Tab-separated table of C-alpha atoms in Angstrom:
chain	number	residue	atom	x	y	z
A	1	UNK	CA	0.818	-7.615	15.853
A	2	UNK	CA	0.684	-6.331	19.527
A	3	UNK	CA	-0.251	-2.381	20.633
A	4	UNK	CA	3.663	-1.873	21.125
A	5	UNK	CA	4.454	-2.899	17.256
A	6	UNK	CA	1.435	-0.729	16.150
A	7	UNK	CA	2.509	2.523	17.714
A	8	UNK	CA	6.220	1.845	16.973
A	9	UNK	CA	5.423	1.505	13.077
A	10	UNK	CA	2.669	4.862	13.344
A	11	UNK	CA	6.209	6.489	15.145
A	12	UNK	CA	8.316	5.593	12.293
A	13	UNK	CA	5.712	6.416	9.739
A	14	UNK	CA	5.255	9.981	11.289
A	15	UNK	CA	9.060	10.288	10.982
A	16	UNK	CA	9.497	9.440	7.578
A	17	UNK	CA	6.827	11.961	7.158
A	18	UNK	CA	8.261	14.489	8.784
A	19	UNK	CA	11.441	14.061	6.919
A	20	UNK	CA	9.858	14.182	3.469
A	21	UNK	CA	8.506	17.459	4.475
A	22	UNK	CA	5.307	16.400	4.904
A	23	UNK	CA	3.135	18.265	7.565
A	24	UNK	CA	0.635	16.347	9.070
A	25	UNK	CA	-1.785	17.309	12.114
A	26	UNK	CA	-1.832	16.005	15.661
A	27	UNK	CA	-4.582	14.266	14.926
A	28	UNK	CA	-3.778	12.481	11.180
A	29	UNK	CA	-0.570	11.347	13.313
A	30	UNK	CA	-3.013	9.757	15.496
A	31	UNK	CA	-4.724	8.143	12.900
A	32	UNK	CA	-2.218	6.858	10.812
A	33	UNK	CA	-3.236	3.619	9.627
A	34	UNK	CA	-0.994	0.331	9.594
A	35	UNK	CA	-1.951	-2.268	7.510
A	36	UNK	CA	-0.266	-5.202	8.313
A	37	UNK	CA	-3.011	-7.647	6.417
A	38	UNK	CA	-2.801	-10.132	9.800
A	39	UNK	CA	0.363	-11.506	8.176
A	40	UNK	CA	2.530	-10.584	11.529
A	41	UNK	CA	5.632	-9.591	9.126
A	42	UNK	CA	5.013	-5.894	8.982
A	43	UNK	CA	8.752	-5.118	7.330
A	44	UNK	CA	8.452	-7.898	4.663
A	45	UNK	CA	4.214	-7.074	3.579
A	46	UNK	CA	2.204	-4.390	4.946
A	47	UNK	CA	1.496	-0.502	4.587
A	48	UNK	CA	0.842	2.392	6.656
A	49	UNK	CA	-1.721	5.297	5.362
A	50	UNK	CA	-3.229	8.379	6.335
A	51	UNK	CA	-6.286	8.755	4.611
A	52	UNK	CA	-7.141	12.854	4.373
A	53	UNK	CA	-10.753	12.193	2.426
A	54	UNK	CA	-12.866	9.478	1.379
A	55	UNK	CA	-16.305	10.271	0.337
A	56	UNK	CA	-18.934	8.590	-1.968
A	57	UNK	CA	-17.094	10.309	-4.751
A	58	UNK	CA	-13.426	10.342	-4.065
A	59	UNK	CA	-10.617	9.685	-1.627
A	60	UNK	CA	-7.143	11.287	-1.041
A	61	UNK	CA	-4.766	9.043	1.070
A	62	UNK	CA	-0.505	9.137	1.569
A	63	UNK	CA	0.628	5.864	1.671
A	64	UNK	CA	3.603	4.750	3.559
A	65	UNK	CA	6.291	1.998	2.460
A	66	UNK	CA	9.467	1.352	4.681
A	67	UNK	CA	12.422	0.115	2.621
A	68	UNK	CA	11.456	-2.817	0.660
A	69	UNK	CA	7.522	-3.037	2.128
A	70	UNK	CA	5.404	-4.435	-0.018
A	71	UNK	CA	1.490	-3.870	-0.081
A	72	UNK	CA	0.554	-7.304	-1.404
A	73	UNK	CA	-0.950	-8.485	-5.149
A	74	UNK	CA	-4.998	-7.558	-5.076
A	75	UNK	CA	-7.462	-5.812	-6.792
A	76	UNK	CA	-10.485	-3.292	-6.608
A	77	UNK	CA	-13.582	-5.109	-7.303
A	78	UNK	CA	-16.770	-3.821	-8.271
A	79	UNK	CA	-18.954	-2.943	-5.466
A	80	UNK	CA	-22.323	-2.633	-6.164
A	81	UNK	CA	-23.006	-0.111	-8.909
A	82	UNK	CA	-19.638	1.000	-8.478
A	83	UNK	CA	-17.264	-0.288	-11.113
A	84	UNK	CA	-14.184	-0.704	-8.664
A	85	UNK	CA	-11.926	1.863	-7.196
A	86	UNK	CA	-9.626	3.806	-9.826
A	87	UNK	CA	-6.699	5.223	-8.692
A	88	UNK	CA	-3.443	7.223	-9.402
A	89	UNK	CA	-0.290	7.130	-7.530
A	90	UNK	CA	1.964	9.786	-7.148
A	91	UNK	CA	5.106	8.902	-5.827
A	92	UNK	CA	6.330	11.805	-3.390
A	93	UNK	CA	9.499	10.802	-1.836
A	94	UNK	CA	11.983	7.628	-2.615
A	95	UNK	CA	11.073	5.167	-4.919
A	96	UNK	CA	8.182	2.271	-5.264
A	97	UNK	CA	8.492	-0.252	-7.704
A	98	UNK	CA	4.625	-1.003	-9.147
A	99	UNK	CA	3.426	-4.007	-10.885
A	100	UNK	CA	0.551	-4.326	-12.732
A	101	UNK	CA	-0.802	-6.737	-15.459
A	102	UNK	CA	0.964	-6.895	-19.245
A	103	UNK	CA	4.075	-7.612	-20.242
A	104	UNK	CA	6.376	-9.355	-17.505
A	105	UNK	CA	9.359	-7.423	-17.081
A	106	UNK	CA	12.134	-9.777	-17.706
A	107	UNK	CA	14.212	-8.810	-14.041
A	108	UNK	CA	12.203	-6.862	-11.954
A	109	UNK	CA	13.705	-4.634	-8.880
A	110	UNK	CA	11.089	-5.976	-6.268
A	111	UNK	CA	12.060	-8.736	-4.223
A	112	UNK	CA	8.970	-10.945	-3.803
A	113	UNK	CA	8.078	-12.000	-0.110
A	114	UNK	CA	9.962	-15.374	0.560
A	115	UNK	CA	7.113	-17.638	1.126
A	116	UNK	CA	4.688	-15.757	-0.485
A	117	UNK	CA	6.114	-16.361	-4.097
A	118	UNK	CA	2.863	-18.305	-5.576
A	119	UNK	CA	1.059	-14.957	-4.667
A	120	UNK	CA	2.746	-12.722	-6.847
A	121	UNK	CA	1.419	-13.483	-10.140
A	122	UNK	CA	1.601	-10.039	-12.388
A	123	UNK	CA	5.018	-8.296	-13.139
A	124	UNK	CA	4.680	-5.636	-15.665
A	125	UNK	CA	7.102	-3.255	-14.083
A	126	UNK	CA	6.831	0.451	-13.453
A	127	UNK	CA	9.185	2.415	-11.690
A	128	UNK	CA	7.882	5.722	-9.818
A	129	UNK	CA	10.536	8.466	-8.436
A	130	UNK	CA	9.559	11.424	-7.047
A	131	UNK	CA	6.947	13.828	-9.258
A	132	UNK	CA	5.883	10.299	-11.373
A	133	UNK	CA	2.695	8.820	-11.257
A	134	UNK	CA	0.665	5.825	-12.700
A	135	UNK	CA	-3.332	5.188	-13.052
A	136	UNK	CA	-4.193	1.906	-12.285
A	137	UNK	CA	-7.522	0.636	-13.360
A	138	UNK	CA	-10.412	-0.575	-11.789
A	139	UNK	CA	-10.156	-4.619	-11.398
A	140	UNK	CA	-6.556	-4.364	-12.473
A	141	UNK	CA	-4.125	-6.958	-10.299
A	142	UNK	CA	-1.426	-5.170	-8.822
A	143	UNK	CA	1.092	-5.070	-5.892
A	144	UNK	CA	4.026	-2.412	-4.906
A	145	UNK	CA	7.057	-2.488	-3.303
A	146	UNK	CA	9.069	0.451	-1.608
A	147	UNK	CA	12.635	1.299	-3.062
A	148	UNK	CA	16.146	0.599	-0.437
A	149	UNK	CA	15.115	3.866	1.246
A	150	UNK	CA	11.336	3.375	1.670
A	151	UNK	CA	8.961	5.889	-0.258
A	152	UNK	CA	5.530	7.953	0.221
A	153	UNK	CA	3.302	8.214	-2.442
A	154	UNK	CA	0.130	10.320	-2.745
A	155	UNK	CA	-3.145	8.144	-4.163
A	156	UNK	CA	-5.987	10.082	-5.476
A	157	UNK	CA	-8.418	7.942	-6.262
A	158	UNK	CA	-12.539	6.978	-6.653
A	159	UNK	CA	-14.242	5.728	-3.178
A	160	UNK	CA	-12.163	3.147	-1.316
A	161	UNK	CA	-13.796	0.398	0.234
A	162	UNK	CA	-10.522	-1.293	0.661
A	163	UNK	CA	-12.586	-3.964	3.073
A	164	UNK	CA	-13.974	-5.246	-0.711
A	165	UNK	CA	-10.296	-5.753	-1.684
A	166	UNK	CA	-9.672	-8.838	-3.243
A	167	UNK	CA	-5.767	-10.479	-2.482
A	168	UNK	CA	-4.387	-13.238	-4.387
A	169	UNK	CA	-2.979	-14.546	-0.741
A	170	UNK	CA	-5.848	-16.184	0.669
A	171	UNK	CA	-3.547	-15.633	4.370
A	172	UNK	CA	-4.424	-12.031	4.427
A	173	UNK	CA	-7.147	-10.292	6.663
A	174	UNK	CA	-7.423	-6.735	5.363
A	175	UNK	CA	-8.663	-6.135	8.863
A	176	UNK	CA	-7.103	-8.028	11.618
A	177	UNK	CA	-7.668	-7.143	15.250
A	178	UNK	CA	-4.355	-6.913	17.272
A	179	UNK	CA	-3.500	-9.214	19.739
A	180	UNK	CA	-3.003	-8.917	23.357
A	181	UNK	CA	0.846	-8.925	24.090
């Protein structure tokens, strides 16, 4: 991912923003956060965030999916004392599609990265409109996937040290540096 790519996906995520009726400041816009995991496929697996608070006892973030973006399998590990993160997503506008481990759902919504199919591994499907939410606990494999329009969805959650992340894709760099073109 270049400079150009980067501020055209932190343009689009400030616009769906701005269209859920979402107010940000000038200067969350110019934080927004795209993470594209070094995967250089941005539409297909990737995320973009604002992250409001994240202190040694909690963190707020709004997480943005473009239609049919998908934040790739992973989990929280423990970090030190810490027992992994914990966290609750609220879905505020469209739909996400969230899959966590228990009982595969026989035909799930998601469509699975092509090429990244031996990644995927849990598919216990829950569905989150508008005003739903799921917990998801520490050390608990999961992955999401935005709905045909995209979707935002509010996490409130324990301390993220998402540079501890663990992905089942051994490809992905949670923090790639951008490249020079």
């Amino acid at each position: 991912m270049n400079r150009n790519e980067l501020n055209r996906a932190k343009q689009r995520t400030a616009e769906m923003f701005s269209q859920a009726g979402i107010q940000l400041t000038a200067e969350e816009v110019a934080n927004i956060e795209v993470a594209w995991f070094g995967l250089d496929h941005l539409e297909k697996q990737g995320l973009e965030l604002v992250t409001y608070v994240n202190t040694d006892r909690y963190c707020a973030k709004e997480l943005v999916l473009f239609p049919r973006q998908t934040c790739p399998e992973h989990i929280h590990p423990p970090v030190g004392a810490d027992p992994g993160k914990q966290e609750t997503f609220r879905c505020r506008a469209g739909k996400v599609w969230l899959y966590v481990e228990g009982e595969p759902t026989a035909n799930i919504q998601a469509s699975i990265p092509e090429g990244s199919e031996s990644f995927y591994t849990v598919f216990h499907e829950i569905e989150l409109n508008p005003g739903e939410q799921y917990t998801i606990n520490p050390e608990t494999k999961h992955w999401f996937q935005g709905g045909p329009e995209g979707a935002i969805v509010s996490e409130f959650s324990s301390t993220s040290r998402d540079e501890h992340d663990i992905f089942t894709d051994p490809n992905i760099d949670r923090m790639p540096t951008l490249s020079e073109d």
